[in-house]
mmCIF file of C-alpha atoms in Angstrom:
data_model
loop_
_atom_site.group_PDB
_atom_site.id
_atom_site.type_symbol
_atom_site.label_atom_id
_atom_site.label_comp_id
_atom_site.label_asym_id
_atom_site.label_seq_id
_atom_site.Cartn_x
_atom_site.Cartn_y
_atom_site.Cartn_z
ATOM 1 C CA UNK A 1 -14.729 -2.377 -26.826
ATOM 2 C CA UNK A 2 -15.809 -0.661 -24.000
ATOM 3 C CA UNK A 3 -14.192 2.237 -23.389
ATOM 4 C CA UNK A 4 -13.361 5.070 -20.305
ATOM 5 C CA UNK A 5 -12.847 8.482 -20.663
ATOM 6 C CA UNK A 6 -11.600 11.383 -17.906
ATOM 7 C CA UNK A 7 -10.918 15.159 -19.580
ATOM 8 C CA UNK A 8 -9.516 16.656 -16.491
ATOM 9 C CA UNK A 9 -6.041 15.219 -16.333
ATOM 10 C CA UNK A 10 -5.963 18.085 -13.337
ATOM 11 C CA UNK A 11 -8.162 19.962 -10.756
ATOM 12 C CA UNK A 12 -7.806 21.632 -7.372
ATOM 13 C CA UNK A 13 -10.461 22.618 -4.385
ATOM 14 C CA UNK A 14 -9.702 24.805 -1.619
ATOM 15 C CA UNK A 15 -10.563 22.490 1.469
ATOM 16 C CA UNK A 16 -13.839 22.471 2.357
ATOM 17 C CA UNK A 17 -15.101 22.704 -0.498
ATOM 18 C CA UNK A 18 -16.981 20.184 -2.814
ATOM 19 C CA UNK A 19 -15.353 19.367 -6.076
ATOM 20 C CA UNK A 20 -16.812 17.162 -9.092
ATOM 21 C CA UNK A 21 -14.571 14.969 -11.650
ATOM 22 C CA UNK A 22 -15.980 13.891 -14.355
ATOM 23 C CA UNK A 23 -16.147 10.503 -16.101
ATOM 24 C CA UNK A 24 -17.848 9.538 -20.093
ATOM 25 C CA UNK A 25 -17.987 6.189 -20.895
ATOM 26 C CA UNK A 26 -19.074 4.075 -23.941
ATOM 27 C CA UNK A 27 -20.133 0.087 -24.250
ATOM 28 C CA UNK A 28 -23.313 -1.503 -26.156
ATOM 29 C CA UNK A 29 -23.622 -3.425 -22.963
ATOM 30 C CA UNK A 30 -27.198 -2.756 -20.784
ATOM 31 C CA UNK A 31 -25.895 -3.405 -17.268
ATOM 32 C CA UNK A 32 -22.299 -3.339 -15.832
ATOM 33 C CA UNK A 33 -20.744 -2.144 -13.034
ATOM 34 C CA UNK A 34 -18.850 1.729 -12.746
ATOM 35 C CA UNK A 35 -16.393 2.827 -10.033
ATOM 36 C CA UNK A 36 -13.734 4.812 -9.096
ATOM 37 C CA UNK A 37 -11.029 4.710 -7.158
ATOM 38 C CA UNK A 38 -8.540 6.550 -5.362
ATOM 39 C CA UNK A 39 -4.256 5.965 -6.290
ATOM 40 C CA UNK A 40 -2.272 8.334 -3.297
ATOM 41 C CA UNK A 41 1.510 8.950 -3.960
ATOM 42 C CA UNK A 42 1.975 5.562 -1.937
ATOM 43 C CA UNK A 43 0.370 4.277 -5.394
ATOM 44 C CA UNK A 44 -2.082 1.480 -3.774
ATOM 45 C CA UNK A 45 -5.740 1.503 -5.375
ATOM 46 C CA UNK A 46 -8.698 2.360 -3.330
ATOM 47 C CA UNK A 47 -12.134 1.786 -3.968
ATOM 48 C CA UNK A 48 -13.847 4.731 -4.174
ATOM 49 C CA UNK A 49 -17.638 4.198 -4.767
ATOM 50 C CA UNK A 50 -19.241 1.807 -6.885
ATOM 51 C CA UNK A 51 -22.380 1.737 -8.659
ATOM 52 C CA UNK A 52 -24.479 -0.585 -10.185
ATOM 53 C CA UNK A 53 -26.359 0.210 -14.007
ATOM 54 C CA UNK A 54 -29.386 -1.127 -12.759
ATOM 55 C CA UNK A 55 -29.824 1.079 -9.858
ATOM 56 C CA UNK A 56 -31.062 4.352 -10.497
ATOM 57 C CA UNK A 57 -30.567 6.050 -7.486
ATOM 58 C CA UNK A 58 -26.839 7.432 -6.950
ATOM 59 C CA UNK A 59 -24.141 5.518 -4.642
ATOM 60 C CA UNK A 60 -23.486 7.255 -1.777
ATOM 61 C CA UNK A 61 -20.170 6.951 0.928
ATOM 62 C CA UNK A 62 -19.705 9.538 3.766
ATOM 63 C CA UNK A 63 -18.625 12.723 1.324
ATOM 64 C CA UNK A 64 -18.340 10.833 -1.456
ATOM 65 C CA UNK A 65 -21.376 10.436 -4.519
ATOM 66 C CA UNK A 66 -21.926 10.306 -7.836
ATOM 67 C CA UNK A 67 -24.160 11.424 -10.740
ATOM 68 C CA UNK A 68 -25.215 8.599 -12.581
ATOM 69 C CA UNK A 69 -26.211 9.671 -16.573
ATOM 70 C CA UNK A 70 -27.075 5.900 -17.901
ATOM 71 C CA UNK A 71 -28.577 7.493 -20.748
ATOM 72 C CA UNK A 72 -25.742 10.210 -21.256
ATOM 73 C CA UNK A 73 -22.869 7.421 -20.185
ATOM 74 C CA UNK A 74 -21.585 9.723 -17.413
ATOM 75 C CA UNK A 75 -20.301 8.547 -14.091
ATOM 76 C CA UNK A 76 -18.838 12.047 -12.106
ATOM 77 C CA UNK A 77 -17.779 11.615 -8.580
ATOM 78 C CA UNK A 78 -18.767 14.748 -6.009
ATOM 79 C CA UNK A 79 -16.257 15.118 -3.172
ATOM 80 C CA UNK A 80 -17.978 17.397 -0.579
ATOM 81 C CA UNK A 81 -16.193 19.502 2.800
ATOM 82 C CA UNK A 82 -12.849 18.641 0.398
ATOM 83 C CA UNK A 83 -9.693 17.485 3.363
ATOM 84 C CA UNK A 84 -5.817 17.263 2.644
ATOM 85 C CA UNK A 85 -6.005 13.284 2.697
ATOM 86 C CA UNK A 86 -8.178 13.502 -0.544
ATOM 87 C CA UNK A 87 -5.497 14.784 -2.507
ATOM 88 C CA UNK A 88 -4.657 11.591 -5.082
ATOM 89 C CA UNK A 89 -5.321 10.420 -8.583
ATOM 90 C CA UNK A 90 -8.931 9.327 -8.822
ATOM 91 C CA UNK A 91 -9.518 6.760 -11.889
ATOM 92 C CA UNK A 92 -12.997 5.730 -12.676
ATOM 93 C CA UNK A 93 -13.652 1.929 -13.964
ATOM 94 C CA UNK A 94 -15.829 -0.204 -16.015
ATOM 95 C CA UNK A 95 -16.591 -3.418 -15.129
ATOM 96 C CA UNK A 96 -18.650 -5.857 -17.081
ATOM 97 C CA UNK A 97 -20.731 -8.415 -15.494
ATOM 98 C CA UNK A 98 -19.978 -10.445 -18.471
ATOM 99 C CA UNK A 99 -18.310 -13.088 -16.999
ATOM 100 C CA UNK A 100 -15.884 -13.887 -19.726
ATOM 101 C CA UNK A 101 -14.934 -10.195 -19.820
ATOM 102 C CA UNK A 102 -14.329 -9.207 -16.416
ATOM 103 C CA UNK A 103 -11.279 -7.328 -16.314
ATOM 104 C CA UNK A 104 -11.630 -2.921 -15.417
ATOM 105 C CA UNK A 105 -11.165 -0.757 -17.747
ATOM 106 C CA UNK A 106 -10.047 2.637 -16.967
ATOM 107 C CA UNK A 107 -9.838 5.988 -17.210
ATOM 108 C CA UNK A 108 -6.855 8.203 -18.057
ATOM 109 C CA UNK A 109 -7.094 9.346 -14.339
ATOM 110 C CA UNK A 110 -7.567 12.611 -12.978
ATOM 111 C CA UNK A 111 -4.884 13.944 -10.121
ATOM 112 C CA UNK A 112 -6.840 16.080 -7.599
ATOM 113 C CA UNK A 113 -4.739 18.833 -5.423
ATOM 114 C CA UNK A 114 -6.366 20.294 -2.402
ATOM 115 C CA UNK A 115 -4.980 23.782 -1.423
ATOM 116 C CA UNK A 116 -5.003 24.583 2.080
ATOM 117 C CA UNK B 1 -9.535 -9.556 6.507
ATOM 118 C CA UNK B 2 -5.723 -9.598 4.478
ATOM 119 C CA UNK B 3 -6.336 -7.948 1.530
ATOM 120 C CA UNK B 4 -4.073 -9.136 -1.440
ATOM 121 C CA UNK B 5 -0.263 -9.051 -0.625
ATOM 122 C CA UNK B 6 2.032 -8.571 -3.294
ATOM 123 C CA UNK B 7 5.698 -9.196 -2.646
ATOM 124 C CA UNK B 8 8.453 -8.020 -3.428
ATOM 125 C CA UNK B 9 7.135 -4.566 -3.201
ATOM 126 C CA UNK B 10 10.014 -3.205 -4.247
ATOM 127 C CA UNK B 11 12.825 -4.255 -6.560
ATOM 128 C CA UNK B 12 15.381 -3.460 -9.184
ATOM 129 C CA UNK B 13 17.622 -5.332 -11.450
ATOM 130 C CA UNK B 14 19.655 -5.365 -13.899
ATOM 131 C CA UNK B 15 18.664 -5.906 -17.504
ATOM 132 C CA UNK B 16 18.667 -9.772 -18.335
ATOM 133 C CA UNK B 17 17.623 -10.873 -15.221
ATOM 134 C CA UNK B 18 15.140 -12.680 -14.880
ATOM 135 C CA UNK B 19 12.311 -11.197 -12.083
ATOM 136 C CA UNK B 20 9.155 -12.659 -9.952
ATOM 137 C CA UNK B 21 6.289 -11.481 -9.094
ATOM 138 C CA UNK B 22 3.898 -12.593 -5.865
ATOM 139 C CA UNK B 23 0.823 -12.456 -5.311
ATOM 140 C CA UNK B 24 -2.072 -13.947 -2.122
ATOM 141 C CA UNK B 25 -4.985 -13.341 -3.177
ATOM 142 C CA UNK B 26 -7.809 -12.670 -0.889
ATOM 143 C CA UNK B 27 -8.955 -15.873 0.638
ATOM 144 C CA UNK B 28 -12.567 -16.634 -1.222
ATOM 145 C CA UNK B 29 -11.881 -15.115 -4.232
ATOM 146 C CA UNK B 30 -11.785 -16.993 -7.239
ATOM 147 C CA UNK B 31 -10.652 -14.760 -10.370
ATOM 148 C CA UNK B 32 -6.883 -12.806 -10.435
ATOM 149 C CA UNK B 33 -5.542 -9.576 -12.176
ATOM 150 C CA UNK B 34 -2.413 -8.771 -13.008
ATOM 151 C CA UNK B 35 -2.061 -4.645 -14.247
ATOM 152 C CA UNK B 36 0.727 -2.768 -14.821
ATOM 153 C CA UNK B 37 0.832 0.628 -14.214
ATOM 154 C CA UNK B 38 3.418 3.534 -16.250
ATOM 155 C CA UNK B 39 3.344 6.612 -16.667
ATOM 156 C CA UNK B 40 2.824 6.171 -20.476
ATOM 157 C CA UNK B 41 0.299 3.471 -20.713
ATOM 158 C CA UNK B 42 -1.931 4.357 -17.444
ATOM 159 C CA UNK B 43 -3.051 1.126 -16.286
ATOM 160 C CA UNK B 44 -3.260 -1.943 -18.364
ATOM 161 C CA UNK B 45 -4.394 -5.531 -17.436
ATOM 162 C CA UNK B 46 -1.559 -8.335 -18.432
ATOM 163 C CA UNK B 47 -4.018 -11.396 -17.615
ATOM 164 C CA UNK B 48 -6.475 -12.233 -15.512
ATOM 165 C CA UNK B 49 -7.771 -15.697 -14.019
ATOM 166 C CA UNK B 50 -10.590 -17.655 -12.994
ATOM 167 C CA UNK B 51 -10.589 -20.503 -11.161
ATOM 168 C CA UNK B 52 -7.053 -20.905 -11.947
ATOM 169 C CA UNK B 53 -7.794 -20.938 -14.983
ATOM 170 C CA UNK B 54 -6.034 -18.154 -17.363
ATOM 171 C CA UNK B 55 -9.070 -15.761 -19.378
ATOM 172 C CA UNK B 56 -7.947 -13.693 -21.279
ATOM 173 C CA UNK B 57 -3.902 -12.701 -21.819
ATOM 174 C CA UNK B 58 -4.015 -10.647 -24.073
ATOM 175 C CA UNK B 59 -2.367 -7.853 -22.564
ATOM 176 C CA UNK B 60 0.881 -9.609 -22.319
ATOM 177 C CA UNK B 61 3.218 -7.726 -23.452
ATOM 178 C CA UNK B 62 5.508 -10.901 -25.477
ATOM 179 C CA UNK B 63 6.811 -14.015 -24.720
ATOM 180 C CA UNK B 64 8.953 -12.081 -22.719
ATOM 181 C CA UNK B 65 6.447 -12.062 -20.157
ATOM 182 C CA UNK B 66 4.470 -15.294 -18.579
ATOM 183 C CA UNK B 67 1.612 -15.638 -15.287
ATOM 184 C CA UNK B 68 0.911 -18.933 -13.478
ATOM 185 C CA UNK B 69 -2.073 -19.604 -10.826
ATOM 186 C CA UNK B 70 -1.275 -23.393 -9.635
ATOM 187 C CA UNK B 71 -3.991 -22.778 -6.918
ATOM 188 C CA UNK B 72 -6.310 -20.032 -5.598
ATOM 189 C CA UNK B 73 -4.178 -18.806 -2.987
ATOM 190 C CA UNK B 74 -0.825 -17.981 -5.472
ATOM 191 C CA UNK B 75 0.095 -16.181 -8.515
ATOM 192 C CA UNK B 76 3.413 -15.121 -9.780
ATOM 193 C CA UNK B 77 4.075 -12.706 -12.934
ATOM 194 C CA UNK B 78 7.693 -13.650 -14.488
ATOM 195 C CA UNK B 79 9.884 -11.656 -16.851
ATOM 196 C CA UNK B 80 12.622 -12.644 -18.759
ATOM 197 C CA UNK B 81 14.818 -11.488 -19.542
ATOM 198 C CA UNK B 82 14.046 -8.290 -17.787
ATOM 199 C CA UNK B 83 14.413 -4.977 -19.489
ATOM 200 C CA UNK B 84 14.617 -1.080 -19.049
ATOM 201 C CA UNK B 85 11.493 -0.555 -20.266
ATOM 202 C CA UNK B 86 9.595 -2.940 -18.288
ATOM 203 C CA UNK B 87 9.898 -0.506 -15.473
ATOM 204 C CA UNK B 88 6.787 -0.214 -14.399
ATOM 205 C CA UNK B 89 3.964 -0.571 -10.801
ATOM 206 C CA UNK B 90 2.861 -4.195 -11.200
ATOM 207 C CA UNK B 91 -0.757 -4.485 -9.411
ATOM 208 C CA UNK B 92 -2.397 -8.283 -8.379
ATOM 209 C CA UNK B 93 -5.756 -7.295 -7.323
ATOM 210 C CA UNK B 94 -8.338 -9.987 -6.744
ATOM 211 C CA UNK B 95 -12.756 -10.662 -6.591
ATOM 212 C CA UNK B 96 -15.145 -13.233 -6.519
ATOM 213 C CA UNK B 97 -16.399 -14.277 -9.688
ATOM 214 C CA UNK B 98 -19.829 -13.025 -8.499
ATOM 215 C CA UNK B 99 -21.854 -12.822 -5.579
ATOM 216 C CA UNK B 100 -23.118 -9.581 -3.658
ATOM 217 C CA UNK B 101 -19.400 -8.401 -3.947
ATOM 218 C CA UNK B 102 -18.535 -9.766 -7.037
ATOM 219 C CA UNK B 103 -18.570 -6.832 -9.044
ATOM 220 C CA UNK B 104 -15.340 -5.671 -7.003
ATOM 221 C CA UNK B 105 -12.014 -5.817 -7.881
ATOM 222 C CA UNK B 106 -9.434 -4.688 -4.658
ATOM 223 C CA UNK B 107 -5.735 -4.369 -5.754
ATOM 224 C CA UNK B 108 -2.123 -5.164 -3.800
ATOM 225 C CA UNK B 109 -0.582 -2.713 -3.012
ATOM 226 C CA UNK B 110 2.017 -2.585 -6.019
ATOM 227 C CA UNK B 111 5.311 -4.278 -6.956
ATOM 228 C CA UNK B 112 7.499 -1.340 -7.618
ATOM 229 C CA UNK B 113 10.076 -3.140 -11.140
ATOM 230 C CA UNK B 114 12.772 -1.243 -12.081
ATOM 231 C CA UNK B 115 15.239 -2.149 -14.290
ATOM 232 C CA UNK B 116 18.691 -0.737 -14.754
#
């Protein structure tokens, strides 16, 4: 079974600075999807960014980018120019391409605080 | 397009009562997921459906929990009888089984359940 590990329960960063959240995963599959979701205090799960494992290019969405290291099974999220609205729990998640095992497997989450 | 719609958003009920949570997935999506989030256990998958058929219900805690998907646009999660330990946020989520965006699971805003 796949597992996802986020080793940083909490992180903080000054507004306008850059922060990187870590995520590692374990799988025997060669093709899969990886995601970062943001959960603000409202508790809604918001998709931040996604990465297909077969793509070598790292995904980027505006201020958010990932560093995907397939061999190391690492998938970190970089937030540039941090804003107060970025404060939230961030979850890393894995999804198999196997249509019989499509559930998202989540990490434990990292709580990000933005200091003004 | 409307997102995943869940109801009720908040429910407080007494132990022993029946609770029914409802979900309308995104139109055109044919995979539906029920997740539960607690402080102790994080995000855990309860059950998911493909084309209205339950695929994996191994996360359903016990016989008190049941889920149905009578058609492509509606699902229910029922707890009978409810217990205080069922207090949690319950998320419904949906995705396409396959296709260009079939890898992404979109979440509803969650149903906050408190059992007293």
